[in-house]
mmCIF file of C-alpha atoms in Angstrom:
data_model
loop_
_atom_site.group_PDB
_atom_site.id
_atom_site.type_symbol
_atom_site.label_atom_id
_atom_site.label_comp_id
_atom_site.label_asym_id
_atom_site.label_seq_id
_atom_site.Cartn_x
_atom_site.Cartn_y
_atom_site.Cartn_z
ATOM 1 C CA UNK A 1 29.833 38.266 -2.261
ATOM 2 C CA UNK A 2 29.613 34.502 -2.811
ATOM 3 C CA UNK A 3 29.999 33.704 0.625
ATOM 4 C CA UNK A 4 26.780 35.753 1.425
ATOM 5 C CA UNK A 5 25.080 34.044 -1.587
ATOM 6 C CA UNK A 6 26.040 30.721 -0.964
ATOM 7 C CA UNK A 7 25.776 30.941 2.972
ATOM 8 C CA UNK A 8 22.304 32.960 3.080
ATOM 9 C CA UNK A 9 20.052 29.305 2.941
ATOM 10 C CA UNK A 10 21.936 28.088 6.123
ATOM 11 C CA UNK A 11 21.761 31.020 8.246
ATOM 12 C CA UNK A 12 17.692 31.189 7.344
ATOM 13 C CA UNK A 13 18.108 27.428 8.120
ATOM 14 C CA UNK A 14 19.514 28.249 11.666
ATOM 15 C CA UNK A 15 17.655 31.090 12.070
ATOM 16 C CA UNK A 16 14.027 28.943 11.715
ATOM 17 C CA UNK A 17 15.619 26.081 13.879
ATOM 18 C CA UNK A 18 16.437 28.696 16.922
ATOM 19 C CA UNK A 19 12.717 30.237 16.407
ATOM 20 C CA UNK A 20 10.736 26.556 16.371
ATOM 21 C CA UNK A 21 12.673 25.371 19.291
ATOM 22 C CA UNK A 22 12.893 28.439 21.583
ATOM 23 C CA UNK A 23 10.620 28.167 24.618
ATOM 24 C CA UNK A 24 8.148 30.888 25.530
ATOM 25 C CA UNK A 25 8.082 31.771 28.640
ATOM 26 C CA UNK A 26 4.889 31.032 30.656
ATOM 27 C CA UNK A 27 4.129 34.867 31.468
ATOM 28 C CA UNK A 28 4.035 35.687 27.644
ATOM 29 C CA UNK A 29 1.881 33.277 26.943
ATOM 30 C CA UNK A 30 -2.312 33.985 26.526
ATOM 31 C CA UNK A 31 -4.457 31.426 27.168
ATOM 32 C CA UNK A 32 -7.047 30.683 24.531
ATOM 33 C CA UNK A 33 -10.800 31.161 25.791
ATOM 34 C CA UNK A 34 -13.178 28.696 24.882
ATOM 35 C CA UNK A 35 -15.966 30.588 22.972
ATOM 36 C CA UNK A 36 -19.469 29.914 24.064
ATOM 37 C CA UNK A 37 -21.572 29.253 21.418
ATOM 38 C CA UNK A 38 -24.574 32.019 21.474
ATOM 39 C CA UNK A 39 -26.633 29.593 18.996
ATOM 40 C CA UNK A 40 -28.841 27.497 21.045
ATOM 41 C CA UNK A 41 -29.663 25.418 17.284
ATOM 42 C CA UNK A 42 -25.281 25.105 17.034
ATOM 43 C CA UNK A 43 -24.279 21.392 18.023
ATOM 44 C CA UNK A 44 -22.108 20.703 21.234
ATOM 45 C CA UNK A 45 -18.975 18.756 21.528
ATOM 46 C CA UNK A 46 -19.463 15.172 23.127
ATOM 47 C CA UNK A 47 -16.750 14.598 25.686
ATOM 48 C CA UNK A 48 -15.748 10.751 25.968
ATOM 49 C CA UNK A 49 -17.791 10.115 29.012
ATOM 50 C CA UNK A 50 -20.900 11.154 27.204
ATOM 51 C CA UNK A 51 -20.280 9.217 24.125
ATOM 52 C CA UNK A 52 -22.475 6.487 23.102
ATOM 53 C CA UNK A 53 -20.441 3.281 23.410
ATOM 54 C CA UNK A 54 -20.814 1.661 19.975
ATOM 55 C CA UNK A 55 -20.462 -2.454 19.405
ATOM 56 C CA UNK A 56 -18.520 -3.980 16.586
ATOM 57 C CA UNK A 57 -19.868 -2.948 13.118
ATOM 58 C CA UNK A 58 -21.857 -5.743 11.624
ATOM 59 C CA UNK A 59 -20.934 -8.182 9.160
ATOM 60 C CA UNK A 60 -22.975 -7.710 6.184
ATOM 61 C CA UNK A 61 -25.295 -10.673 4.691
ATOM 62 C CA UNK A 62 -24.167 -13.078 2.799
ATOM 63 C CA UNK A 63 -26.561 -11.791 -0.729
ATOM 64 C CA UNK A 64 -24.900 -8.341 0.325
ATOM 65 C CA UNK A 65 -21.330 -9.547 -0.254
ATOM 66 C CA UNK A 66 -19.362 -9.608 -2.943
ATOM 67 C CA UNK A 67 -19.197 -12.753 -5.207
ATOM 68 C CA UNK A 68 -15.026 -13.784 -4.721
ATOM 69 C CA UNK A 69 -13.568 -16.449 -7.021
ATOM 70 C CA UNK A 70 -12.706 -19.426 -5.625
ATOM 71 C CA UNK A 71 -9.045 -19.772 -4.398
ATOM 72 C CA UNK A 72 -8.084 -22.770 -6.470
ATOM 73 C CA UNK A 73 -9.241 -20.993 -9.430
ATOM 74 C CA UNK A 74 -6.721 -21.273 -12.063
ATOM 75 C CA UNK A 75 -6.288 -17.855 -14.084
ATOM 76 C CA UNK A 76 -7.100 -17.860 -17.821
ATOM 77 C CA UNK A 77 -3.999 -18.758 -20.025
ATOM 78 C CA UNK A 78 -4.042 -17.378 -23.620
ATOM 79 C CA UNK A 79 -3.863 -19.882 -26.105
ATOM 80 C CA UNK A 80 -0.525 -18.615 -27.836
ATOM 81 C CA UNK A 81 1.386 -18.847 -24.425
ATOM 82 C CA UNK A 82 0.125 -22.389 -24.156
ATOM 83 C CA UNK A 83 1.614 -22.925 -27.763
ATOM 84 C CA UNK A 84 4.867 -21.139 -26.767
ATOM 85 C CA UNK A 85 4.756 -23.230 -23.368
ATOM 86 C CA UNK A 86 3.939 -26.492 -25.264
ATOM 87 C CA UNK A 87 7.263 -25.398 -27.289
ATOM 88 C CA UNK A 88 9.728 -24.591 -24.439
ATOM 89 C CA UNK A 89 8.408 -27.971 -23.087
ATOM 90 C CA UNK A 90 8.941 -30.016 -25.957
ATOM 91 C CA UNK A 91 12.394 -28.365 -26.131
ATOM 92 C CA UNK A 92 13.230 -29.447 -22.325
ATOM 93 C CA UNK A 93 12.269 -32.989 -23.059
ATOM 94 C CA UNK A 94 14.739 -33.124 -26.218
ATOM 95 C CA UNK A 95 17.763 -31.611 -23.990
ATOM 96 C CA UNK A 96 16.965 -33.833 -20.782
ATOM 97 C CA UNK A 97 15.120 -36.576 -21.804
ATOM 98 C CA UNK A 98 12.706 -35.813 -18.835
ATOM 99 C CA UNK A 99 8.989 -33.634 -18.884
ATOM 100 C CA UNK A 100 9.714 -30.064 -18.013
ATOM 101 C CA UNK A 101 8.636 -29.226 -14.021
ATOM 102 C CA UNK A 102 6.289 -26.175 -13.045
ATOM 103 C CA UNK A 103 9.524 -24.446 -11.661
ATOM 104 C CA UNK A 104 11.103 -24.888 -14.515
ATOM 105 C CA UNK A 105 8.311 -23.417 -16.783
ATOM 106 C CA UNK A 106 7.919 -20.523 -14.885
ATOM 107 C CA UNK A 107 11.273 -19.750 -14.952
ATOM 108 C CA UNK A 108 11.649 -19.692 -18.700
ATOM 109 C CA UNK A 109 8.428 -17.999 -19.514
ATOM 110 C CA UNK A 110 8.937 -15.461 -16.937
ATOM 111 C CA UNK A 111 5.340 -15.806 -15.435
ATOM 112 C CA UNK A 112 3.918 -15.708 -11.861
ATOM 113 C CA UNK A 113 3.592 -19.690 -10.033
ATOM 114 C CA UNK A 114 -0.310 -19.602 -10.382
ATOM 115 C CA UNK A 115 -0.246 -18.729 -14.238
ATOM 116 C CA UNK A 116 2.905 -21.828 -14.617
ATOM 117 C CA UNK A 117 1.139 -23.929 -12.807
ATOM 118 C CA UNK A 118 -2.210 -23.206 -15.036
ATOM 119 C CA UNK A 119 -0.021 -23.717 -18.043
ATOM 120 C CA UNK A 120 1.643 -26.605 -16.663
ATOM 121 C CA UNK A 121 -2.213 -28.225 -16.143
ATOM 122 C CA UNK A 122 -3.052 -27.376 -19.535
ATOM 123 C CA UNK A 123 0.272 -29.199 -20.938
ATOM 124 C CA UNK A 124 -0.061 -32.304 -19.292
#
């Protein structure tokens, strides 16, 4: 009994496999017709030689475009991370004796390059 329980999935399994991979032969198989349409109002299908050939789309005007920040544009840093930041930096300079660098910030904050180097901007 468990064997038929516990084998029943793989045999269905097999069984599908054998079915999706087993060839027809050619005499069993019906060809489709292609069904006229009776409507004289019903569209047709365009074949690729009667397509229109179509150009590049075009590039929209410049009012039309969204308004993008400039790249160089530092994000906004909240004023209590610059306080932390001001802290951690005032701590490195005890330790080493030297100003904390924008790797180094970003490392002990945890924040992206852009947003340390921000920071780091605001610090010095």
């Amino acid at each position: 009994m468990r064997f038929g329980i516990a084998g029943w999935p793989a045999l269905a399994f097999l069984g599908g496999t054998l079915l999706a991979h087993t060839e027809t032969p050619v005499e069993e198989r019906t060809p489709v017709p292609a069904v006229p349409t009776a409507d004289p109002s019903a569209p047709e299908l365009v074949t690729e030689e009667q397509a229109p050939e179509l150009g590049p789309a075009p590039i929209p005007a410049a009012e039309e475009s969204p308004v993008l920040p400039p790249a160089d544009a530092s994000p906004p840093v909240p004023a209590a991370l610059v306080d932390h930041a001001r802290k951690v930096a005032d701590d490195h300079r005890a330790r080493t004796g030297s100003p904390i660098d924008t790797d180094t910030l970003r490392a002990r904050l945890g924040v992206p390059p852009q947003l340390a180097a921000a920071i780091a901007a605001q610090l010095a």
